Every structure is written in C-alpha cells, then in structure tokens.
C-alpha cells in the first residue's frame, strides 16, 4: 500500500516560503495542503506561482491549523512571530519547520522548548547551510579525520542586508530584529558549531563567549545596494550595530571566531576557515595529511555558500531530511533543542555588551 503523503501548511507567504513550498512539492512523501499569511493576496500569489489549486488559503493561522490533513507546519513569518507560531503549531500536534532566527529572547525559547517537548512533535530549524554541498563535504572530511583534531574554526556572515530584502523593515528594528548576530549571523554561529563538532551529525557546544560590536551603519540613512552597486539617501536605518565579533570556547576545547558584518560594501560572502593538527581548510581549498605528496591547495569543486538568494539555498535537501526524520521517527541533528543552543550564544553576546565580561553557557 502506498504510504500516506504528509500534508504541509506553509505559514507566512513571503520570500523564503516559495522555496519551502517547492521543496515540499518535490518530495514524493509530502504535499502542500494549505498556505496562510497576513494578506490573502500573498497567499494567492504563492499558490498560483506553485501551480497549487484546491488548497486551503487562510489569513487566520488558528483556522489554518485546523485544515484537514495538516501534519507539518512551516513557519516562514518574520522572526518576532516564530515563537508564538511554533507554540501554536506544537499545541495542535504538528511537526514544525522553523525559520531562523527561532526566537527573540531566552523566555521565548523556553516556552517553545516546553511546548515542543510536551507535544512530542519533530522539528527542524532552517540552518539550511548544513545541507550546502561544500558544508557537507567539509563535515564529512572532518569526520573522516582529514584534518586531524580540529582546534580552531572561523566563520563569517558578510551580507549587506538592506531595503532590497522584503523582510528588512522588521529585521532592521531593534524591537523585532534584536541584533545583527540574531538576524543573519546565527548562520555563521551554527556553521562554527557544526565544523567544531568532530562527529558526522553533531554540532559542538559553546562553553564561553566574549564579544565586541561596532561598524558604521547603525543609524545611518545612507544605504548601499550591492545588487545594483548604487547608494541612496534617506533610507530607514539599522537600529543596532551591523558588526559583531564573537570569540568562542567550545566544550571540546576548540576555539572559534565568528562575525556578522552587515556593514560590508561588497556582495554576500561566507568565509570558512578550519584548522586541525593534520590539515586546514580555507573555503573550498583543503590541505590534508591524507595527501602526503600535496604541493598545492586542493580545490573542492562544490557549490559554495556564496549567495544570499533563497533560490540558491539547499532547502530541498533540508526538507527531504526532515520528511525522512518524521517517517523514520528520528530526531534531526538540526532540531529546536540544537538551535536553541546556537541562539543562546547570540544572547550571551548581548549580555557581554552590558557586562564586558566573558559569559559562560548554558544560559537556560
Ligand atoms: N534559512 C534561510 O537561509 C533564510 C533565508 C531567507 C529568510 N529567512 C528567514 O525567514 C523568515 C521570513 O523571511 P522572508 O525573507 O521570507 O521575509 P518576507 O518576505 O517578509 O516574508 C514574511 C511573510 O510573513 C508574513 N507575515 C508578516 N506578519 C504576519 C502575521 N502577523 N501573520 C501572518 N503572516 C505574517 C508576510 O505576509 P504578507 O505578505 O501576507 O503580509 C510576509 O510575506 C525570516 O525569519 C528570515 O530570517 C531564512
């Protein structure tokens, strides 16, 4: 007998939701049965684009949750709504895809964790770079001892997010975006945890954090658009520092340096450096004791994490992984509990700016 397809409700019909919809539609074990958002016109547009007919369309999330056949909810709303949406979805016994950042405070994360634990539902957080082909190659090489024992990792999220992004108006504000590290830098933090973890499916945990913040963009009404290479004045400013630099001590002894730089005048880049006692990585160039005759860097011809465009992100692999976890009753390595730890580091940095002291984790 054919296995039942898992029904998906996509909530928040903006930029990223189109990729979630495509990924679920391309998985033979899933189908999108409903879309909900603030505006019906956004719901209709997304449905039309995806060629979806006879699906539920809602502007009321609670009604959407009651739509027949919903097994999974994909939370694609702005970050300040993620906690509330996740809790409601868990209370309705749905498995949940949660877009990053998962929450805006430790309190929100506690409430989400409680609701998900109580419901016993599966979760995956969209730290989608874990499925980027270069990430997968590097993680597999680390687990296969290609670089020996890892002792230092460095990852940077360098993206001049600005008015070109549909989510910018909420993300740029202190009240709804909180900080640059939360809005975008959490990808780099997750990457550092992932590469500092020596096993194939595990991310290392951070024991201590020290952080600085700065840059030039906070409050500036002059904005650069790297897509067109033009400047414009009178734009709504970032309400927090665009640059944060964190020094991390992992509980397995690895040291990390992670930065977010929203102030950079250049296209998006995501540099990666990994150092072990028998080899090194600089982006897609590797040096390894596994190649004893090596004279030049070996370049891995993989897709790099070098675009902020959601169509470039490996959502297909993420959703395939999640469907697999649900069907096989397995927890994702990138579930809510794991992502809470990444976000705790973001909030530890915030604490550090107040106390000017290193902050010890866990915070919750
Ligand atoms: N994992 C990744 O790499 C990645 C990439 C991009 C974005 N993201 C994350 O995904 C989230 C969404 O980003 P986005 O780029 O898709 O932003 P977006 O284009 O602004 O989409 C968000 C959508 O949420 C809807 N919304 C806003 N308030 C709502 C409410 N009160 N109730 C229901 N729907 C509401 C809006 O719908 P209406 O049109 O109906 O008003 C909007 O279209 C953010 O957290 C962002 O950081 C992650």
XYZ file of N, CA and C in Angstrom, residues 17-264:
744
model
N 9.217 31.456 1.752
C 8.144 30.441 1.697
C 8.052 29.773 0.324
N 8.391 30.520 -0.732
C 8.328 29.954 -2.081
C 9.258 28.749 -2.213
N 10.423 28.842 -1.551
C 11.394 27.734 -1.620
C 10.946 26.557 -0.753
N 10.301 26.858 0.382
C 9.767 25.773 1.220
C 8.699 25.012 0.418
N 7.831 25.779 -0.233
C 6.737 25.149 -0.993
C 7.312 24.240 -2.085
N 8.277 24.786 -2.859
C 8.893 23.986 -3.940
C 9.496 22.701 -3.382
N 10.216 22.824 -2.277
C 10.912 21.656 -1.715
C 9.910 20.591 -1.283
N 8.830 21.004 -0.621
C 7.835 20.008 -0.195
C 7.128 19.395 -1.404
N 6.827 20.221 -2.406
C 6.135 19.705 -3.591
C 7.000 18.681 -4.332
N 8.325 18.852 -4.253
C 9.235 17.933 -4.953
C 9.521 16.660 -4.184
N 9.025 16.581 -2.950
C 9.263 15.359 -2.161
C 8.055 14.434 -2.329
N 8.288 13.192 -2.749
C 7.153 12.307 -3.026
C 6.309 11.964 -1.794
N 6.852 12.218 -0.597
C 6.124 11.868 0.629
C 5.404 13.064 1.247
N 5.398 14.191 0.541
C 4.754 15.387 1.106
C 3.966 16.124 0.032
N 2.981 16.882 0.484
C 2.317 17.823 -0.440
C 1.779 18.997 0.370
N 1.792 20.156 -0.275
C 1.317 21.358 0.400
C -0.203 21.357 0.327
N -0.850 21.376 1.509
C -2.320 21.337 1.532
C -2.930 22.683 1.905
N -2.099 23.597 2.449
C -2.638 24.910 2.824
C -1.522 25.947 2.928
N -1.897 27.193 2.680
C -0.979 28.331 2.870
C -1.735 29.382 3.678
N -1.047 29.979 4.644
C -1.676 31.077 5.384
C -0.691 32.231 5.487
N -1.224 33.437 5.618
C -0.377 34.622 5.757
C -1.235 35.773 6.264
N -0.603 36.940 6.413
C -1.352 38.103 6.876
C -2.325 38.566 5.789
N -1.850 38.561 4.543
C -2.687 39.059 3.431
C -3.090 37.928 2.503
N -4.360 37.890 2.140
C -4.847 36.855 1.230
C -4.172 36.964 -0.140
N -3.848 38.198 -0.552
C -3.218 38.343 -1.889
C -1.848 37.641 -1.922
N -1.130 37.663 -0.795
C 0.178 36.973 -0.751
C -0.024 35.462 -0.819
N -1.058 34.986 -0.120
C -1.359 33.545 -0.135
C -1.667 33.112 -1.570
N -2.536 33.883 -2.231
C -2.950 33.544 -3.603
C -1.759 33.568 -4.551
N -0.903 34.582 -4.381
C 0.256 34.708 -5.279
C 1.163 33.482 -5.156
N 1.448 33.085 -3.914
C 2.316 31.922 -3.693
C 1.694 30.652 -4.280
N 0.381 30.485 -4.063
C -0.310 29.287 -4.565
C -0.257 29.247 -6.093
N -0.522 30.402 -6.701
C -0.511 30.492 -8.178
C 0.863 30.163 -8.739
N 1.871 30.809 -8.145
C 3.258 30.580 -8.605
C 3.627 29.107 -8.571
N 3.132 28.411 -7.536
C 3.493 26.998 -7.363
C 2.526 26.086 -8.111
N 1.533 26.670 -8.768
C 0.551 25.864 -9.507
C -0.313 25.029 -8.572
N -0.561 25.558 -7.356
C -1.346 24.797 -6.383
C -2.819 25.203 -6.458
N -3.661 24.226 -6.753
C -5.101 24.501 -6.772
C -5.758 23.654 -5.687
N -6.936 24.021 -5.341
C -7.711 23.276 -4.333
C -6.904 23.040 -3.043
N -6.224 24.092 -2.578
C -5.582 24.006 -1.265
C -6.303 24.981 -0.338
N -6.101 24.817 0.964
C -6.687 25.761 1.913
C -5.915 27.079 1.869
N -6.633 28.189 1.899
C -5.966 29.507 1.911
C -6.541 30.313 3.067
N -5.669 30.804 3.928
C -6.143 31.426 5.174
C -5.367 32.690 5.514
N -6.047 33.590 6.241
C -5.346 34.709 6.873
C -5.398 34.531 8.396
N -6.045 33.463 8.846
C -6.147 33.179 10.280
C -5.372 31.875 10.544
N -4.268 31.998 11.271
C -3.371 30.855 11.490
C -4.075 29.713 12.231
N -4.894 30.070 13.220
C -5.555 29.011 14.008
C -6.531 28.220 13.149
N -7.219 28.909 12.259
C -8.115 28.190 11.329
C -7.289 27.325 10.386
N -6.182 27.862 9.936
C -5.316 27.101 9.011
C -4.820 25.816 9.682
N -4.498 25.919 10.975
C -4.008 24.740 11.702
C -5.068 23.630 11.761
N -6.339 24.051 11.669
C -7.422 23.056 11.723
C -7.760 22.509 10.337
N -7.069 22.983 9.297
C -7.336 22.488 7.933
C -7.055 20.985 7.887
N -7.923 20.269 7.220
C -7.804 18.806 7.223
C -6.498 18.346 6.564
N -5.850 17.412 7.216
C -4.672 16.784 6.603
C -3.365 17.510 6.824
N -3.320 18.490 7.740
C -2.037 19.163 8.015
C -1.232 18.340 9.030
N -0.045 17.887 8.615
C 0.859 17.153 9.515
C 2.069 18.000 9.900
N 2.465 18.896 8.965
C 3.680 19.702 9.163
C 3.321 21.180 8.970
N 3.869 22.021 9.846
C 3.706 23.467 9.642
C 5.086 24.059 9.377
N 5.190 24.858 8.327
C 6.439 25.533 8.002
C 6.279 26.993 8.410
N 7.029 27.411 9.404
C 6.893 28.772 9.942
C 7.840 29.712 9.187
N 7.285 30.523 8.302
C 8.073 31.415 7.431
C 7.746 32.880 7.658
N 7.194 33.204 8.805
C 6.848 34.590 9.150
C 8.112 35.323 9.624
N 8.045 36.637 9.854
C 9.197 37.343 10.438
C 9.537 36.778 11.825
N 10.805 36.940 12.219
C 11.329 36.253 13.413
C 10.580 36.544 14.711
N 9.998 37.745 14.855
C 9.343 38.056 16.136
C 8.042 37.267 16.298
N 7.618 36.565 15.241
C 6.392 35.755 15.335
C 6.695 34.258 15.461
N 7.967 33.884 15.344
C 8.305 32.460 15.294
C 7.933 31.700 16.564
N 8.154 32.338 17.722
C 7.864 31.638 18.981
C 6.366 31.361 19.096
N 5.589 32.401 18.903
C 4.124 32.262 19.010
C 3.598 31.238 17.986
N 4.078 31.315 16.761
C 3.630 30.379 15.705
C 4.029 28.943 16.041
N 5.259 28.776 16.525
C 5.760 27.430 16.843
C 4.953 26.818 17.984
N 4.666 27.618 18.999
C 3.928 27.110 20.163
C 2.522 26.678 19.734
N 1.881 27.502 18.906
C 0.525 27.145 18.437
C 0.563 25.876 17.596
N 1.564 25.748 16.748
C 1.674 24.559 15.891
C 1.920 23.311 16.744
N 2.762 23.444 17.768
C 3.047 22.296 18.648
C 1.787 21.907 19.419
N 1.065 22.916 19.903
C -0.179 22.624 20.649
C -1.208 21.931 19.760
N -1.092 22.155 18.453
C -2.004 21.489 17.513
C -1.417 20.151 17.040
N -0.311 19.722 17.667
C 0.317 18.421 17.388
C 0.915 18.304 15.996
N 1.447 19.399 15.480
C 2.053 19.372 14.142
C 3.574 19.296 14.263
N 4.201 18.597 13.313
C 5.658 18.689 13.172
C 5.958 20.070 12.591
N 7.159 20.610 12.913
C 7.370 22.035 12.581
C 8.740 22.305 11.944
N 8.712 23.030 10.833
C 9.927 23.619 10.261
C 9.943 25.050 10.780
N 11.036 25.443 11.419
C 11.103 26.799 11.973
C 12.206 27.565 11.255
N 11.826 28.679 10.634
C 12.854 29.512 10.007
C 13.721 30.140 11.093
N 14.967 30.381 10.743
C 15.860 31.118 11.638
C 15.537 32.590 11.535
N 15.858 33.397 12.519
C 16.149 33.018 13.896
C 14.882 32.469 14.546
N 15.056 31.550 15.485
C 13.874 30.867 16.024
C 13.082 31.746 16.999
N 13.756 32.715 17.633
C 13.063 33.494 18.674
C 13.835 34.762 18.980
N 13.201 35.668 19.693
C 13.832 36.945 20.015
C 14.298 37.058 21.465
N 14.114 35.994 22.267
C 14.580 36.056 23.664
C 14.709 34.646 24.236
N 15.410 34.571 25.376
C 15.543 33.288 26.081
C 14.173 32.818 26.563
N 13.334 33.762 27.008
C 11.997 33.399 27.514
C 11.184 32.732 26.403
N 11.245 33.323 25.198
C 10.508 32.728 24.085
C 11.018 31.315 23.790
N 12.331 31.155 23.853
C 12.897 29.822 23.552
C 12.472 28.793 24.590
N 12.416 29.222 25.861
C 11.965 28.301 26.924
C 10.545 27.829 26.645
N 9.680 28.778 26.281
C 8.269 28.443 26.031
C 8.139 27.520 24.813
N 8.945 27.772 23.796
C 8.911 26.919 22.593
C 9.362 25.499 22.945
N 10.460 25.430 23.694
C 11.003 24.123 24.078
C 9.973 23.333 24.881
N 9.313 24.015 25.821
C 8.311 23.330 26.651
C 7.169 22.799 25.785
N 6.703 23.639 24.864
C 5.556 23.239 24.027
C 5.918 22.064 23.122
N 7.107 22.101 22.549
C 7.523 21.027 21.629
C 7.761 19.727 22.406
N 8.401 19.842 23.586
C 8.618 18.634 24.412
C 7.288 18.015 24.807
N 6.339 18.873 25.224
C 5.026 18.384 25.674
C 4.296 17.666 24.540
N 4.377 18.241 23.336
C 3.648 17.659 22.196
C 4.378 16.449 21.623
N 5.681 16.383 21.824
C 6.464 15.264 21.279
C 6.526 15.282 19.755
N 6.454 16.484 19.169
C 6.498 16.588 17.702
C 7.949 16.786 17.249
N 8.172 16.542 15.961
C 9.530 16.705 15.407
C 9.702 18.146 14.902
N 10.955 18.626 14.964
C 11.243 19.977 14.480
C 12.526 19.970 13.660
N 12.605 20.907 12.722
C 13.890 21.203 12.070
C 13.972 22.707 11.934
N 15.157 23.252 12.195
C 15.363 24.696 12.062
C 16.159 24.937 10.782
N 15.793 26.027 10.073
C 16.384 26.270 8.746
C 17.804 26.818 8.796
N 18.699 26.106 9.490
C 20.124 26.381 9.307
C 20.517 25.591 8.070
N 19.989 26.099 6.958
C 19.964 25.372 5.694
C 21.372 25.118 5.157
N 22.365 25.900 5.630
C 23.730 25.703 5.129
C 24.301 24.348 5.520
N 23.731 23.726 6.548
C 24.213 22.384 6.897
C 24.051 21.423 5.717
N 23.156 21.797 4.763
C 22.929 20.936 3.585
C 23.602 21.510 2.339
N 24.358 22.603 2.487
C 25.115 23.135 1.345
C 26.186 22.087 0.962
N 26.391 21.833 -0.342
C 27.341 20.790 -0.745
C 28.760 20.979 -0.186
N 29.275 22.221 -0.119
C 30.622 22.388 0.451
C 30.606 22.045 1.939
N 29.572 22.489 2.653
C 29.440 22.155 4.073
C 29.435 20.630 4.252
N 28.674 19.956 3.405
C 28.563 18.504 3.550
C 29.908 17.837 3.306
N 30.636 18.334 2.291
C 31.959 17.766 2.001
C 32.906 18.000 3.177
N 32.927 19.241 3.691
C 33.860 19.556 4.783
C 33.526 18.759 6.044
N 32.225 18.643 6.332
C 31.820 17.915 7.547
C 32.224 16.449 7.428
N 32.045 15.900 6.229
C 32.389 14.503 6.021
C 33.914 14.316 6.131
N 34.689 15.267 5.608
C 36.151 15.173 5.717
C 36.607 15.296 7.174
N 35.955 16.186 7.939
C 36.301 16.336 9.373
C 36.066 15.006 10.087
N 34.882 14.414 9.834
C 34.536 13.152 10.498
C 35.472 12.024 10.074
N 36.017 12.124 8.833
C 36.954 11.109 8.345
C 38.404 11.434 8.698
N 38.622 12.375 9.601
C 39.954 12.696 10.119
C 40.886 13.328 9.083
N 40.315 13.983 8.060
C 41.166 14.555 7.009
C 42.053 15.684 7.524
N 41.612 16.343 8.611
C 42.409 17.477 9.114
C 42.944 17.198 10.520
N 42.825 15.955 10.973
C 43.247 15.619 12.333
C 42.265 16.198 13.336
N 42.825 16.537 14.517
C 41.970 17.060 15.586
C 41.759 18.560 15.363
N 40.511 18.964 15.178
C 40.210 20.380 14.930
C 40.473 21.179 16.212
N 41.196 22.313 16.053
C 41.436 23.156 17.245
C 40.966 24.591 17.070
N 40.640 24.998 15.788
C 40.225 26.394 15.582
C 39.300 26.481 14.369
N 38.196 27.191 14.510
C 37.295 27.419 13.363
C 36.940 28.907 13.291
N 36.760 29.373 12.070
C 36.413 30.779 11.866
C 35.350 30.846 10.775
N 34.216 31.480 11.071
C 33.152 31.612 10.065
C 32.595 33.033 10.134
N 32.229 33.562 8.990
C 31.757 34.951 8.940
C 30.550 35.073 8.017
N 29.532 35.750 8.493
C 28.354 36.064 7.670
C 28.512 37.503 7.243
N 28.815 37.719 5.955
C 29.085 39.072 5.452
C 28.048 39.394 4.393
N 27.035 40.153 4.781
C 25.921 40.403 3.866
C 25.354 41.788 4.129
N 25.347 42.623 3.108
C 24.812 43.979 3.270
C 23.297 43.922 3.110
N 22.627 43.318 4.108
C 21.165 43.265 4.012
C 20.624 44.694 4.151
N 19.666 45.012 3.318
C 19.145 46.387 3.255
C 17.752 46.337 2.636
N 17.284 47.476 2.159
C 15.902 47.556 1.673
C 15.563 46.607 0.524
N 16.586 46.053 -0.147
C 16.287 45.095 -1.230
C 15.589 43.840 -0.676
N 15.745 43.587 0.647
C 15.151 42.376 1.245
C 13.739 42.687 1.741
N 12.781 41.869 1.340
C 11.378 42.071 1.738
C 11.201 42.034 3.260
N 12.088 41.312 3.953
C 11.950 41.192 5.409
C 12.678 42.282 6.177
N 13.284 43.244 5.457
C 14.180 44.216 6.093
C 13.492 45.111 7.113
N 12.268 45.533 6.829
C 11.593 46.505 7.684
C 11.441 45.977 9.123
N 11.121 44.700 9.280
C 11.053 44.116 10.630
C 12.460 43.820 11.160
N 13.302 43.296 10.288
C 14.618 42.822 10.744
C 15.540 43.964 11.179
N 15.425 45.139 10.545
C 16.355 46.247 10.845
C 16.079 46.894 12.202
N 14.866 46.654 12.764
C 14.484 47.341 14.009
C 14.970 46.563 15.232
N 15.372 47.314 16.238
C 15.847 46.701 17.490
C 14.738 45.836 18.113
N 13.514 46.349 18.115
C 12.422 45.646 18.807
C 12.075 44.309 18.147
N 12.180 44.219 16.839
C 11.765 42.992 16.146
C 12.938 42.182 15.591
N 14.082 42.870 15.326
C 15.242 42.149 14.787
C 16.252 41.796 15.872
N 16.312 42.605 16.919
C 17.199 42.470 18.098
C 18.664 42.782 17.785
N 19.320 41.976 16.933
C 20.748 42.217 16.681
C 21.147 41.596 15.349
N 22.289 42.075 14.828
C 22.794 41.559 13.550
C 23.124 40.071 13.673
N 23.666 39.696 14.845
C 24.032 38.281 15.024
C 22.789 37.402 15.006
N 21.665 37.941 15.523
C 20.436 37.145 15.523
C 19.849 37.076 14.108
N 19.768 38.228 13.451
C 19.108 38.291 12.135
C 19.828 37.419 11.096
N 21.156 37.568 10.983
C 21.869 36.836 9.923
C 23.044 36.033 10.442
N 23.727 36.591 11.458
C 24.951 35.963 11.960
C 24.732 34.591 12.563
N 23.494 34.296 12.942
C 23.227 32.969 13.528
C 23.618 31.857 12.554
N 23.587 32.128 11.229
C 24.046 31.122 10.256
C 25.540 30.813 10.467
N 26.326 31.888 10.718
C 27.769 31.694 10.907
C 28.057 30.989 12.231
N 27.267 31.328 13.266
C 27.429 30.657 14.562
C 27.125 29.173 14.438
N 26.024 28.888 13.736
C 25.666 27.479 13.555
C 26.766 26.754 12.781
N 27.333 27.426 11.773
C 28.389 26.812 10.968
C 29.618 26.510 11.837
N 29.977 27.470 12.711
C 31.144 27.258 13.581
C 30.904 26.063 14.495
N 29.694 25.966 15.036
C 29.355 24.819 15.902
C 29.442 23.514 15.112
N 28.969 23.570 13.865
C 28.913 22.369 13.012
C 30.331 21.875 12.701
N 31.231 22.815 12.328
C 32.596 22.406 11.958
C 33.447 22.080 13.191
N 33.097 22.661 14.345
C 33.848 22.345 15.565
C 33.434 20.981 16.131
N 32.300 20.484 15.686
C 31.835 19.155 16.117
C 32.556 18.097 15.296
N 33.171 17.154 15.962
C 34.047 16.221 15.232
C 33.294 15.044 14.642
N 32.060 14.820 15.103
C 31.300 13.669 14.589
C 30.428 14.095 13.421
N 30.021 13.133 12.592
C 29.308 13.401 11.339
C 28.016 14.197 11.525
N 27.247 13.885 12.563
C 25.940 14.546 12.700
C 25.840 15.334 13.994
N 26.960 15.926 14.429
C 26.821 16.671 15.680
C 27.516 18.012 15.615
N 26.931 18.988 16.299
C 27.486 20.336 16.388
C 28.043 20.507 17.797
N 29.228 21.125 17.896
C 29.847 21.309 19.220
C 29.069 22.341 20.026
N 29.205 22.263 21.330
C 28.510 23.216 22.202
C 29.500 24.258 22.711
N 29.014 25.483 22.815
C 29.863 26.592 23.250
C 29.812 26.673 24.772
N 31.003 26.804 25.385
C 31.062 26.882 26.849
C 31.214 28.329 27.319
N 31.874 29.172 26.500
C 32.123 30.558 26.925
C 32.204 31.489 25.716
N 31.728 32.718 25.896
C 31.668 33.694 24.798
C 32.211 35.038 25.265
N 32.995 35.678 24.386
C 33.301 37.093 24.583
C 33.011 37.809 23.272
N 32.491 39.029 23.332
C 32.046 39.680 22.092
C 32.290 41.181 22.095
N 32.519 41.708 20.888
C 32.567 43.148 20.639
C 31.567 43.472 19.544
N 31.050 44.702 19.527
C 30.213 45.126 18.410
C 30.629 46.521 17.960
N 30.373 46.833 16.695
C 30.784 48.130 16.157
C 30.305 48.300 14.735
N 31.184 48.807 13.862
C 30.803 49.084 12.482
C 30.312 50.506 12.341
N 29.772 50.855 11.170
C 29.425 52.248 10.889
C 27.952 52.462 10.562
N 27.191 51.375 10.398
C 25.880 51.544 9.763
C 24.729 51.886 10.700
N 24.885 51.602 12.002
C 23.784 51.851 12.942
C 23.337 53.316 12.839
N 22.072 53.538 12.562
C 21.529 54.898 12.493
C 21.786 55.608 11.175
N 22.607 55.025 10.286
C 22.935 55.702 9.020
C 21.782 55.571 8.027
N 21.433 56.695 7.391
C 20.328 56.667 6.423
C 20.833 56.510 4.991
N 22.145 56.356 4.856
C 22.745 56.140 3.539
C 22.892 54.627 3.375
N 22.414 54.158 2.268
C 22.359 52.692 2.094
C 22.967 52.286 0.758
N 23.673 51.165 0.785
C 24.291 50.624 -0.436
C 23.472 49.439 -0.914
N 23.302 49.348 -2.222
C 22.637 48.171 -2.778
C 23.661 47.428 -3.622
N 24.145 46.316 -3.083
C 25.231 45.618 -3.788
C 24.748 44.966 -5.078
N 23.430 44.776 -5.197
C 22.895 44.152 -6.414
C 22.998 45.117 -7.603
N 22.871 46.447 -7.315
C 22.946 47.442 -8.391
C 24.220 48.276 -8.298
N 24.937 48.153 -7.165
C 26.164 48.941 -6.975
C 25.885 50.420 -6.758
N 24.682 50.754 -6.264
C 24.324 52.175 -6.100
C 24.078 52.520 -4.631
N 24.252 53.816 -4.308
C 23.964 54.338 -2.969
C 22.670 55.140 -3.022
N 21.889 55.115 -1.923
C 20.763 56.047 -1.836
C 20.664 56.611 -0.426
N 20.094 57.816 -0.339
C 19.967 58.518 0.944
C 18.538 58.449 1.444
N 18.345 58.796 2.720
C 17.001 58.872 3.300
C 16.348 57.509 3.479
N 17.169 56.484 3.696
C 16.637 55.131 3.879
C 16.454 54.828 5.361
N 15.507 53.932 5.719
C 15.360 53.568 7.132
C 16.615 52.857 7.635
N 17.169 53.326 8.756
C 18.465 52.791 9.195
C 18.373 51.482 9.994
N 19.516 50.814 10.087
C 19.662 49.701 11.039
C 19.619 50.303 12.438
N 18.869 49.688 13.358
C 18.777 50.249 14.715
C 19.753 49.595 15.696
N 20.611 48.726 15.184
C 21.629 48.082 16.042
C 22.931 48.030 15.239
N 24.032 47.691 15.932
C 25.322 47.624 15.254
C 25.303 46.522 14.194
N 25.882 46.839 13.021
C 25.902 45.861 11.931
C 27.057 44.886 12.032
N 28.033 45.213 12.897
C 29.195 44.330 13.052
C 29.234 43.755 14.459
N 29.349 42.450 14.565
C 29.600 41.793 15.862
C 30.682 40.739 15.647
N 31.606 40.683 16.604
C 32.681 39.683 16.530
C 32.678 38.904 17.843
N 32.533 37.590 17.741
C 32.449 36.744 18.935
C 33.639 35.789 18.999
N 34.236 35.691 20.170
C 35.268 34.674 20.409
C 34.613 33.591 21.255
N 34.754 32.357 20.809
C 34.058 31.244 21.463
C 35.044 30.216 21.990
N 34.717 29.649 23.152
C 35.452 28.487 23.643
C 34.444 27.351 23.657
N 34.693 26.315 22.854
C 33.778 25.178 22.809
C 34.109 24.206 23.934
N 33.102 23.395 24.306
C 33.347 22.493 25.446
C 34.269 21.324 25.087
N 34.592 21.165 23.768
C 35.559 20.127 23.388
C 36.959 20.706 23.180
N 37.152 21.960 23.596
C 38.487 22.567 23.539
C 38.726 23.410 22.298
N 37.881 23.294 21.275
C 38.064 24.091 20.050
C 37.825 25.572 20.373
N 38.604 26.446 19.736
C 38.395 27.897 19.842
C 37.756 28.354 18.542
N 36.826 29.311 18.632
C 36.157 29.799 17.420
C 36.126 31.305 17.368
N 36.079 31.829 16.151
C 35.846 33.266 15.967
C 34.743 33.395 14.922
N 33.671 34.076 15.314
C 32.514 34.189 14.410
C 32.153 35.658 14.294
N 31.935 36.114 13.062
C 31.481 37.500 12.931
C 30.257 37.595 12.052
N 29.493 38.674 12.277
C 28.438 39.068 11.348
C 28.816 40.475 10.926
N 28.721 40.740 9.620
C 29.087 42.051 9.115
C 28.046 42.478 8.086
N 27.066 43.258 8.575
C 26.025 43.770 7.677
C 26.460 45.092 7.064
N 27.635 45.602 7.495
C 28.111 46.923 7.066
C 29.033 46.831 5.848
N 29.296 45.631 5.384
C 30.284 45.447 4.311
C 29.764 45.961 2.965
